[in-house]
Short mmCIF file of C-alpha atoms and ligand atoms in Angstrom, two decimals:
data_model
loop_
_atom_site.label_atom_id
_atom_site.label_comp_id
_atom_site.label_asym_id
_atom_site.label_seq_id
_atom_site.Cartn_x
_atom_site.Cartn_y
_atom_site.Cartn_z
CA MET A 1 -17.06 90.27 -80.65
CA SER A 2 -20.71 90.86 -81.32
CA LYS A 3 -21.94 93.07 -84.21
CA ILE A 4 -21.88 96.82 -83.62
CA ALA A 5 -25.36 98.24 -83.64
CA ALA A 6 -25.26 101.64 -82.14
CA TYR A 7 -26.41 105.08 -83.29
CA GLN A 8 -26.70 108.63 -81.97
CA LYS A 9 -30.14 110.06 -81.17
CA CYS A 10 -31.34 113.59 -80.25
CA ILE A 11 -33.02 113.63 -76.79
CA ASN A 12 -35.54 116.26 -77.88
CA PRO A 13 -38.78 114.38 -78.48
CA ALA A 14 -39.94 116.98 -80.99
CA CYS A 15 -36.84 116.25 -83.04
CA GLY A 16 -35.57 112.68 -82.32
CA ALA A 17 -33.16 112.86 -85.20
CA THR A 18 -30.71 109.90 -85.50
CA PHE A 19 -27.07 109.85 -86.71
CA ASP A 20 -24.50 107.19 -87.50
CA CYS A 21 -21.72 106.69 -84.89
CA MET A 22 -19.15 107.64 -87.57
CA GLN A 23 -20.34 111.21 -87.37
CA THR A 24 -18.59 113.59 -84.89
CA LEU A 25 -21.24 115.60 -83.19
CA PHE A 26 -21.62 117.12 -79.77
CA GLU A 27 -25.08 118.52 -80.29
CA CYS A 28 -27.94 117.71 -82.54
CA PRO A 29 -27.25 119.49 -85.79
CA GLN A 30 -31.04 119.86 -86.36
CA CYS A 31 -32.12 121.34 -83.07
CA GLY A 32 -29.04 121.83 -80.96
CA ASP A 33 -30.17 119.57 -78.14
CA LEU A 34 -28.04 116.77 -76.47
CA LEU A 35 -27.39 113.44 -78.13
CA ASP A 36 -27.58 109.94 -76.67
CA ILE A 37 -25.94 106.79 -77.78
CA CYS A 38 -28.52 104.13 -78.37
CA TYR A 39 -28.16 100.46 -79.02
CA GLU A 40 -30.06 97.76 -80.90
CA TRP A 41 -29.61 95.25 -78.09
CA ASP A 42 -31.14 92.37 -80.04
CA LYS A 43 -28.14 92.64 -82.37
CA THR A 44 -25.61 92.64 -79.54
CA GLU A 45 -24.62 89.52 -77.70
CA VAL A 46 -24.96 90.80 -74.16
CA PRO A 47 -23.87 88.27 -71.46
CA ALA A 48 -26.80 86.68 -69.83
CA LYS A 49 -25.87 87.72 -66.34
CA LEU A 50 -23.75 90.55 -64.90
CA SER A 51 -21.40 88.18 -63.06
CA ASP A 52 -20.19 86.98 -66.48
CA PHE A 53 -18.40 90.37 -66.92
CA ALA A 54 -16.38 89.91 -63.70
CA LYS A 55 -14.89 86.68 -65.15
CA ARG A 56 -12.74 88.80 -67.48
CA TRP A 57 -11.04 90.81 -64.71
CA PRO A 58 -8.26 88.33 -63.94
CA ASN A 59 -7.42 88.18 -67.61
CA ARG A 60 -4.52 90.69 -67.31
CA LEU A 61 -3.00 89.90 -70.74
CA ASN A 62 -6.05 90.95 -72.60
CA ARG A 63 -5.97 94.77 -72.30
CA LEU A 64 -9.74 95.10 -72.89
CA ASP A 65 -10.66 92.43 -70.30
CA PHE A 66 -8.36 94.08 -67.78
CA SER A 67 -9.80 97.60 -68.36
CA GLY A 68 -12.49 98.47 -65.85
CA VAL A 69 -14.41 100.12 -68.65
CA TRP A 70 -13.97 97.71 -71.56
CA ARG A 71 -14.53 94.50 -69.66
CA PHE A 72 -18.19 95.68 -69.85
CA ARG A 73 -17.80 96.38 -73.64
CA GLU A 74 -21.12 94.75 -74.73
CA LEU A 75 -22.81 97.50 -72.68
CA LEU A 76 -21.14 100.37 -74.61
CA ASN A 77 -20.75 98.62 -77.96
CA PHE A 78 -20.19 101.47 -80.43
CA CYS A 79 -16.58 100.87 -81.45
CA PRO A 80 -14.57 97.96 -82.91
CA ASP A 81 -12.14 96.43 -80.47
CA GLU A 82 -9.03 97.33 -82.43
CA LYS A 83 -9.92 101.11 -82.10
CA LYS A 84 -10.42 100.89 -78.40
CA ILE A 85 -7.83 102.93 -76.46
CA SER A 86 -6.96 101.79 -72.90
CA VAL A 87 -4.30 102.89 -70.39
CA GLY A 88 -5.65 100.69 -67.65
CA GLU A 89 -8.50 102.85 -66.53
CA GLY A 90 -11.18 101.74 -64.10
CA GLN A 91 -9.02 99.60 -61.80
CA THR A 92 -11.10 101.00 -58.97
CA ILE A 93 -12.87 99.11 -56.25
CA LEU A 94 -15.67 99.65 -53.92
CA GLN A 95 -14.31 100.17 -50.45
CA GLN A 96 -16.35 99.41 -47.35
CA ALA A 97 -16.12 102.43 -45.01
CA CYS A 98 -16.97 100.94 -41.59
CA GLY A 99 -15.21 103.61 -39.50
CA LEU A 100 -16.78 106.57 -41.42
CA ALA A 101 -20.15 104.90 -41.32
CA ALA A 102 -20.06 104.43 -37.54
CA GLU A 103 -19.01 108.07 -37.11
CA LEU A 104 -22.01 109.13 -39.15
CA GLY A 105 -24.27 106.98 -36.98
CA MET A 106 -24.99 104.48 -39.74
CA ASN A 107 -24.98 100.67 -39.78
CA PRO A 108 -21.21 100.29 -40.16
CA HIS A 109 -21.49 97.64 -42.88
CA ASN A 110 -23.62 99.66 -45.22
CA LEU A 111 -21.43 102.51 -46.35
CA PHE A 112 -19.25 102.11 -49.44
CA LEU A 113 -16.88 104.45 -51.18
CA GLN A 114 -16.17 104.00 -54.92
CA TYR A 115 -12.70 105.54 -55.11
CA GLU A 116 -12.38 106.80 -58.65
CA GLY A 117 -9.20 108.73 -57.69
CA MET A 118 -7.37 105.46 -58.38
CA ASN A 119 -7.65 106.04 -62.10
CA PRO A 120 -4.57 106.68 -64.35
CA SER A 121 -5.05 110.43 -64.24
CA GLY A 122 -6.47 110.49 -60.72
CA SER A 123 -10.15 111.09 -61.38
CA PHE A 124 -13.30 109.35 -62.71
CA LYS A 125 -12.87 111.29 -66.01
CA ASP A 126 -10.68 108.51 -67.38
CA ASN A 127 -13.72 106.25 -67.62
CA GLY A 128 -15.23 108.71 -70.03
CA MET A 129 -12.11 109.69 -71.83
CA THR A 130 -11.21 106.08 -72.84
CA ALA A 131 -14.57 105.89 -74.55
CA ALA A 132 -14.36 109.38 -76.15
CA PHE A 133 -10.87 108.80 -77.53
CA SER A 134 -11.82 105.38 -78.76
CA HIS A 135 -14.54 107.13 -80.77
CA ALA A 136 -12.02 109.80 -81.76
CA ALA A 137 -9.73 107.11 -83.14
CA MET A 138 -12.68 105.49 -84.89
CA VAL A 139 -13.58 108.69 -86.76
CA LYS A 140 -9.84 109.52 -87.36
CA ALA A 141 -9.88 112.78 -85.44
CA VAL A 142 -6.47 114.53 -85.31
CA SER A 143 -7.05 117.18 -82.74
CA SER A 144 -9.04 117.33 -79.44
CA ALA A 145 -10.08 120.10 -77.01
CA CYS A 146 -11.94 120.65 -73.82
CA ALA A 147 -12.93 123.29 -71.28
CA SER A 148 -11.92 122.17 -67.93
CA THR A 149 -12.01 122.82 -64.14
CA GLY A 150 -8.96 120.61 -64.11
CA ASN A 151 -9.64 116.83 -64.20
CA THR A 152 -11.07 116.75 -67.76
CA SER A 153 -7.92 118.38 -69.00
CA ALA A 154 -5.64 115.92 -67.13
CA ALA A 155 -7.56 112.94 -68.48
CA MET A 156 -7.81 114.39 -72.00
CA ALA A 157 -4.08 115.17 -72.14
CA LEU A 158 -3.24 111.69 -70.97
CA TYR A 159 -5.49 109.92 -73.48
CA ALA A 160 -4.62 112.24 -76.33
CA LYS A 161 -1.01 111.17 -75.87
CA ALA A 162 -2.04 107.59 -75.74
CA CYS A 163 -3.62 107.81 -79.28
CA GLY A 164 -1.53 110.59 -80.87
CA LEU A 165 -4.00 113.38 -81.02
CA LYS A 166 -3.34 116.98 -80.36
CA ALA A 167 -4.91 118.28 -77.13
CA THR A 168 -5.92 121.83 -76.28
CA VAL A 169 -7.23 122.78 -72.83
CA PHE A 170 -9.30 125.91 -72.01
CA ILE A 171 -9.17 126.83 -68.40
CA GLY A 172 -10.53 129.80 -66.55
CA ALA A 173 -7.81 132.12 -65.13
CA GLY A 174 -7.03 131.21 -61.59
CA LYS A 175 -9.83 128.69 -61.38
CA ILE A 176 -7.86 125.41 -61.28
CA ALA A 177 -6.28 123.35 -58.58
CA TYR A 178 -2.59 123.06 -59.10
CA GLY A 179 -2.39 119.27 -59.10
CA LYS A 180 -4.59 119.20 -62.09
CA LEU A 181 -3.02 121.99 -64.09
CA SER A 182 0.33 120.27 -63.50
CA GLN A 183 -0.84 117.16 -65.23
CA ALA A 184 -2.15 118.91 -68.35
CA MET A 185 1.24 120.70 -68.77
CA ASP A 186 3.25 117.61 -68.02
CA TYR A 187 1.30 115.46 -70.53
CA GLY A 188 2.01 118.11 -73.20
CA ALA A 189 -1.42 119.69 -73.71
CA TYR A 190 -1.55 123.17 -75.29
CA THR A 191 -3.14 125.07 -72.41
CA ILE A 192 -5.05 128.32 -72.97
CA GLN A 193 -5.97 130.29 -69.90
CA ILE A 194 -9.05 132.38 -70.58
CA GLN A 195 -9.97 135.52 -68.64
CA GLY A 196 -13.18 134.02 -67.35
CA ASP A 197 -14.65 131.06 -65.49
CA PHE A 198 -15.52 127.58 -66.49
CA ASP A 199 -18.90 128.56 -68.00
CA ASP A 200 -17.13 131.08 -70.30
CA CYS A 201 -14.52 128.47 -71.27
CA MET A 202 -17.32 125.96 -72.09
CA ARG A 203 -18.96 128.47 -74.41
CA GLN A 204 -15.71 129.33 -76.17
CA VAL A 205 -14.47 125.76 -76.68
CA GLN A 206 -17.82 124.75 -78.38
CA ASP A 207 -17.44 127.60 -80.85
CA VAL A 208 -13.80 126.76 -81.45
CA CYS A 209 -14.69 123.08 -82.07
CA ARG A 210 -17.52 123.94 -84.39
CA LYS A 211 -15.45 126.41 -86.37
CA MET A 212 -12.21 124.39 -86.52
CA ASN A 213 -13.61 120.90 -86.66
CA ILE A 214 -11.83 119.76 -83.49
CA TYR A 215 -12.94 116.77 -81.40
CA LEU A 216 -14.62 118.03 -78.20
CA VAL A 217 -14.18 115.68 -75.17
CA ASN A 218 -16.36 117.55 -72.68
CA SER A 219 -19.29 115.59 -71.31
CA LEU A 220 -21.45 116.98 -74.05
CA ASN A 221 -19.74 114.30 -75.97
CA PRO A 222 -22.25 111.42 -75.81
CA PHE A 223 -19.52 108.72 -76.09
CA ARG A 224 -17.84 109.91 -72.92
CA LEU A 225 -20.91 109.26 -70.92
CA GLU A 226 -20.98 105.68 -72.12
CA GLY A 227 -17.63 105.06 -70.53
CA GLN A 228 -18.78 106.67 -67.29
CA LYS A 229 -21.70 104.12 -67.02
CA THR A 230 -19.14 101.50 -65.97
CA ILE A 231 -18.59 103.24 -62.58
CA MET A 232 -22.03 101.97 -61.75
CA TYR A 233 -21.30 98.43 -63.03
CA ARG A 234 -18.22 98.32 -60.85
CA ILE A 235 -20.25 99.33 -57.82
CA LEU A 236 -22.66 96.49 -58.48
CA GLU A 237 -19.61 94.23 -58.99
CA GLY A 238 -18.20 95.39 -55.64
CA LEU A 239 -21.59 94.44 -53.95
CA ASN A 240 -21.49 90.96 -55.65
CA TRP A 241 -24.21 92.21 -58.05
CA GLN A 242 -26.59 93.42 -55.43
CA ILE A 243 -28.28 96.78 -55.91
CA PRO A 244 -27.51 99.49 -53.33
CA ASP A 245 -30.29 101.57 -51.94
CA TRP A 246 -28.60 104.85 -52.85
CA ILE A 247 -25.89 106.15 -55.16
CA ILE A 248 -24.54 109.48 -54.04
CA ALA A 249 -22.47 111.64 -56.46
CA PRO A 250 -21.34 115.29 -56.65
CA GLY A 251 -23.05 117.29 -59.39
CA GLY A 252 -20.99 119.65 -61.68
CA ASN A 253 -21.61 119.49 -65.32
CA LEU A 254 -23.88 116.55 -64.52
CA GLY A 255 -22.34 114.17 -66.91
CA ASN A 256 -21.70 111.51 -64.33
CA SER A 257 -25.19 111.57 -62.82
CA SER A 258 -26.69 111.46 -66.36
CA SER A 259 -24.58 108.43 -67.28
CA PHE A 260 -25.48 106.69 -64.00
CA GLY A 261 -29.11 107.01 -64.77
CA LYS A 262 -28.61 105.64 -68.30
CA ALA A 263 -26.54 102.65 -66.89
CA PHE A 264 -29.34 101.67 -64.67
CA TRP A 265 -32.25 101.99 -67.09
CA GLU A 266 -30.39 100.01 -69.72
CA LEU A 267 -29.55 97.31 -67.28
CA LYS A 268 -33.23 97.14 -66.22
CA ALA A 269 -34.37 97.06 -69.82
CA LEU A 270 -31.93 94.22 -70.52
CA GLY A 271 -33.27 92.29 -67.54
CA LEU A 272 -29.79 92.28 -65.90
CA ILE A 273 -31.12 94.04 -62.75
CA ASP A 274 -34.59 93.99 -61.23
CA ARG A 275 -34.59 97.34 -59.49
CA VAL A 276 -32.81 100.69 -59.78
CA PRO A 277 -31.08 102.38 -56.82
CA ARG A 278 -32.05 105.92 -55.84
CA LEU A 279 -29.71 108.73 -56.84
CA ALA A 280 -28.70 111.67 -54.67
CA ILE A 281 -26.82 114.43 -56.49
CA ILE A 282 -24.98 116.90 -54.24
CA ASN A 283 -24.21 120.50 -55.42
CA ALA A 284 -21.93 123.03 -53.76
CA ALA A 285 -24.02 125.77 -52.29
CA GLY A 286 -22.06 128.31 -54.41
CA ALA A 287 -22.87 126.40 -57.64
CA ASN A 288 -26.38 125.10 -57.10
CA THR A 289 -28.23 125.52 -60.27
CA LEU A 290 -29.56 122.02 -60.26
CA THR A 291 -30.79 122.30 -56.65
CA GLU A 292 -32.59 125.54 -57.31
CA LEU A 293 -34.17 124.42 -60.59
CA VAL A 294 -35.34 121.01 -59.16
CA ASN A 295 -36.18 121.94 -55.63
CA ASP A 296 -37.39 125.42 -55.87
CA HIS A 297 -38.60 125.74 -59.48
CA LYS A 298 -39.83 122.17 -59.62
CA LEU A 299 -38.09 121.50 -62.95
CA ARG A 300 -38.74 117.86 -64.07
CA TRP A 301 -37.91 115.49 -66.92
CA ASN A 302 -41.64 115.27 -67.43
CA ASN A 303 -41.44 112.39 -69.91
CA SER A 304 -38.92 114.36 -71.96
CA HIS A 305 -41.21 117.34 -72.21
CA ILE A 306 -38.95 119.69 -70.15
CA ASP A 307 -40.14 123.21 -69.36
CA ASN A 308 -37.43 125.01 -71.24
CA ALA A 309 -38.93 128.50 -70.27
CA LYS A 310 -38.00 127.71 -66.66
CA ILE A 311 -34.39 127.05 -67.53
CA ASN A 312 -34.12 130.12 -69.71
CA ALA A 313 -35.70 132.31 -67.15
CA TYR A 314 -33.28 131.04 -64.55
CA TYR A 315 -30.17 131.59 -66.72
CA GLY A 316 -31.59 134.94 -67.70
CA LYS A 317 -31.50 135.92 -64.08
CA LEU A 318 -27.97 134.66 -63.57
CA ASP A 319 -26.90 136.79 -66.56
CA ALA A 320 -28.73 139.82 -65.36
CA ALA A 321 -27.07 139.52 -61.89
CA GLY A 322 -23.61 138.92 -63.45
CA TYR A 323 -23.61 135.74 -61.33
CA LYS A 324 -20.42 133.63 -60.99
CA PRO A 325 -20.36 130.38 -59.12
CA HIS A 326 -18.02 130.12 -56.26
CA THR A 327 -16.87 127.12 -54.26
CA ILE A 328 -13.71 125.45 -52.89
CA ALA A 329 -14.83 122.34 -54.72
CA SER A 330 -13.44 123.63 -58.06
CA ALA A 331 -14.51 120.47 -59.95
CA ILE A 332 -18.15 121.40 -59.41
CA GLU A 333 -17.91 125.17 -59.70
CA ILE A 334 -20.30 125.24 -62.65
CA SER A 335 -23.48 127.24 -62.88
CA ARG A 336 -24.64 126.20 -66.38
CA PRO A 337 -24.43 122.43 -66.31
CA VAL A 338 -24.35 121.24 -69.94
CA ASN A 339 -26.02 117.85 -69.13
CA LEU A 340 -28.90 119.43 -67.14
CA LYS A 341 -31.56 117.77 -69.25
CA LYS A 342 -30.00 114.31 -69.17
CA CYS A 343 -29.62 114.68 -65.48
CA LEU A 344 -33.30 115.44 -65.10
CA ARG A 345 -33.93 112.14 -66.87
CA ALA A 346 -31.53 110.32 -64.55
CA LEU A 347 -33.34 111.84 -61.49
CA ASP A 348 -36.61 110.57 -62.98
CA VAL A 349 -35.27 107.03 -63.72
CA CYS A 350 -33.67 106.72 -60.19
CA ASN A 351 -36.37 108.56 -58.15
CA GLY A 352 -33.51 110.89 -57.39
CA ILE A 353 -33.10 113.92 -55.17
CA VAL A 354 -30.82 116.88 -55.10
CA ARG A 355 -29.18 118.79 -52.21
CA SER A 356 -26.57 121.50 -51.70
CA VAL A 357 -23.80 121.72 -49.08
CA THR A 358 -21.63 124.63 -48.04
CA ASP A 359 -17.86 124.71 -48.49
CA ALA A 360 -17.28 124.33 -44.76
CA GLU A 361 -19.38 121.16 -44.87
CA ILE A 362 -17.47 119.88 -47.79
CA LEU A 363 -14.17 120.46 -46.07
CA ASP A 364 -15.22 118.82 -42.83
CA ALA A 365 -16.57 115.73 -44.78
CA LYS A 366 -13.30 115.64 -46.78
CA ALA A 367 -11.33 115.53 -43.55
CA GLN A 368 -13.54 112.77 -42.13
CA ILE A 369 -13.12 110.63 -45.32
CA GLY A 370 -9.29 111.23 -45.11
CA LYS A 371 -9.09 110.39 -41.43
CA PHE A 372 -10.01 106.89 -42.19
CA GLY A 373 -7.26 106.55 -44.77
CA LEU A 374 -9.01 107.15 -48.01
CA GLY A 375 -8.65 110.72 -49.20
CA CYS A 376 -10.42 112.63 -51.94
CA GLU A 377 -10.55 116.08 -53.39
CA PRO A 378 -13.19 118.56 -52.15
CA ALA A 379 -15.84 117.96 -54.84
CA SER A 380 -15.82 114.24 -53.97
CA ALA A 381 -16.51 114.96 -50.35
CA ALA A 382 -19.76 116.69 -51.18
CA THR A 383 -21.16 113.21 -51.22
CA ILE A 384 -20.56 112.60 -47.52
CA ALA A 385 -21.47 116.17 -46.60
CA GLY A 386 -24.83 115.54 -48.47
CA LEU A 387 -25.26 112.14 -46.83
CA LYS A 388 -25.16 113.81 -43.39
CA TYR A 389 -28.13 115.94 -44.30
CA LEU A 390 -30.05 113.03 -45.83
CA LEU A 391 -29.50 110.95 -42.69
CA ALA A 392 -30.44 113.83 -40.44
CA ASP A 393 -33.77 114.60 -42.23
CA GLY A 394 -34.67 110.85 -42.57
CA THR A 395 -34.52 110.72 -46.36
CA ILE A 396 -31.92 107.98 -45.99
CA GLY A 397 -32.41 105.39 -43.29
CA LYS A 398 -29.51 104.32 -41.08
CA ASP A 399 -29.73 100.80 -42.35
CA GLU A 400 -29.91 101.63 -46.02
CA ARG A 401 -26.94 100.58 -48.17
CA ILE A 402 -25.17 103.53 -49.79
CA ALA A 403 -22.36 103.90 -52.38
CA CYS A 404 -20.75 107.31 -52.73
CA VAL A 405 -18.58 108.12 -55.71
CA LEU A 406 -15.29 109.67 -54.62
CA THR A 407 -14.59 111.29 -57.99
CA GLY A 408 -11.05 112.49 -57.54
CA HIS A 409 -7.78 111.74 -55.76
CA VAL A 410 -6.80 113.58 -52.60
CA LEU A 411 -3.51 114.78 -54.24
CA LYS A 412 -5.43 116.78 -56.89
CA ASP A 413 -5.94 119.75 -54.55
CA PRO A 414 -3.33 119.67 -51.79
CA ASP A 415 -3.84 123.35 -51.14
CA ALA A 416 -7.37 122.70 -49.81
CA THR A 417 -6.15 119.96 -47.66
CA VAL A 418 -3.14 121.80 -46.15
CA ASN A 419 -5.10 124.93 -45.59
CA TYR A 420 -7.83 123.01 -43.78
CA HIS A 421 -5.48 121.30 -41.43
CA SER A 422 -2.81 123.90 -40.81
CA LYS A 423 -5.26 126.86 -40.52
CA LYS A 424 -7.58 124.78 -38.32
CA GLN A 425 -10.55 125.54 -40.53
CA GLY A 426 -12.88 122.90 -38.97
CA PRO A 427 -13.29 120.38 -36.12
CA PHE A 428 -11.37 117.61 -38.01
CA ALA A 429 -8.21 119.72 -38.55
CA ASN A 430 -5.03 117.80 -37.76
CA ALA A 431 -2.44 120.54 -37.62
CA PRO A 432 1.34 119.98 -37.30
CA VAL A 433 2.76 120.59 -33.88
CA GLN A 434 5.85 122.80 -33.56
CA ALA A 435 8.76 121.32 -31.63
CA PRO A 436 12.22 122.50 -30.70
CA ASN A 437 15.21 120.59 -32.01
CA ASP A 438 15.52 118.80 -28.66
CA LEU A 439 15.06 115.09 -28.01
CA ASP A 440 13.54 115.37 -24.46
CA LYS A 441 11.03 117.92 -25.60
CA ILE A 442 10.15 115.88 -28.67
CA ILE A 443 9.65 112.81 -26.52
CA ALA A 444 7.53 114.80 -24.11
CA LEU A 445 5.32 115.92 -26.96
CA MET A 446 4.88 112.34 -28.16
CA LYS A 447 3.82 111.24 -24.72
CA ALA A 448 1.30 114.01 -24.51
C1 PLP B 1 -15.71 116.47 -63.22
C2 PLP B 1 -15.74 116.25 -61.71
C3 PLP B 1 -16.92 116.36 -61.05
C4 PLP B 1 -18.19 116.63 -61.69
O1 PLP B 1 -18.70 115.70 -62.53
P1 PLP B 1 -19.84 115.98 -63.46
O2 PLP B 1 -20.06 114.76 -64.32
O3 PLP B 1 -19.43 117.14 -64.29
O4 PLP B 1 -21.15 116.35 -62.68
C5 PLP B 1 -16.89 116.00 -59.66
N1 PLP B 1 -15.71 115.67 -59.03
C6 PLP B 1 -14.61 115.59 -59.71
C7 PLP B 1 -13.36 115.28 -58.93
C8 PLP B 1 -14.58 115.87 -61.04
O5 PLP B 1 -13.39 115.85 -61.65
ZN1 ZN B 2 -32.52 117.38 -82.41
#
């Protein structure tokens, strides 16, 4: 294993403070801004080509080689091997979606779905949690907490058990899909249901972690985002190390999109790729802070000189109106995305764009994805709903190669699925047919 040469750095250019990785921080103690994990690459032995990483995959008996996160360990080299936690995360593959592509009028060979629902807790969050809990183990944390719309809590509870930490979940009352809540309870997390929404939980959990010195595993945690970079490495792996034209991801707290941008600029800087794909981030219309700030208010990364006044004015208006986000896609029902600034940087790096889609469009897209045998939860389907817009307005060409990140498993939110089909909420509904308990009539129905 190569030498560990990583440190934490504040993203605010006016501050730029740096901190050792043995410090537990989820914000810059000097200015309060977000932190990045940075690497001294010249001190790390990074493989000469990306295909070298794939050689580890068949090595099932080495738990780190077999992990879809840690087989890329030189690209997130902040933690000694013996501290790394793995429960077999990242065994996800890029699936070619020919039927869906044809239905969308695309070249059928060019649409791919990265099904992160296949992770141990059923969402992409495990990629980040394995990294965060490895760091937690490294700094000898004893107790962890998160605010969650559901999947973060499921992943946290699972990884906390794997390494013996206490886990406390803050969820908004009535704001969680049952499949997810059931996991947090089953894995033994202490669950506190707060009278409020996700944004309220997010504020409370930060104060609790500051006051009680608890390890925060929301995506403010810069180590978590390091693990999520590997979703992009696996997409490249699935394309035999070719670069797709577009990555499409849903936008909630914007940790995923932030980490994707970081993954690509680091690979480019290391000379491991020669171009960066474009990034499309899809919001739900009822939680579209990013869309409004970027498309309407023209908020930009601006070489790290972000116009904070625009952000503050926007949030001021939300406060004044008592605004609460609302969407069926509970995983992205967030109006104050904590990684907003890092996401602006990812948009800059990847020449990215942002769109919003309605709940009805999300549910239709979800049913279309499901129809071809690869389900997902509503937030994940925002990708395909967004892709339809981008194809229609010519932003994405029919022959471009696209990888959509399906962030969560179809069984996470069975209510949304059952309601769509049984209540015939859209053109792709596949409702059950009622039959009498009579063989002839059943056969007649099956011939119909
Ligand atoms: C957390 C989550 C999201 C949102 O990801 P961010 O990184 O917060 O933008 C989207 N889909 C699912 C299924 C999630 O669990
Ligand atoms: Zn700072």
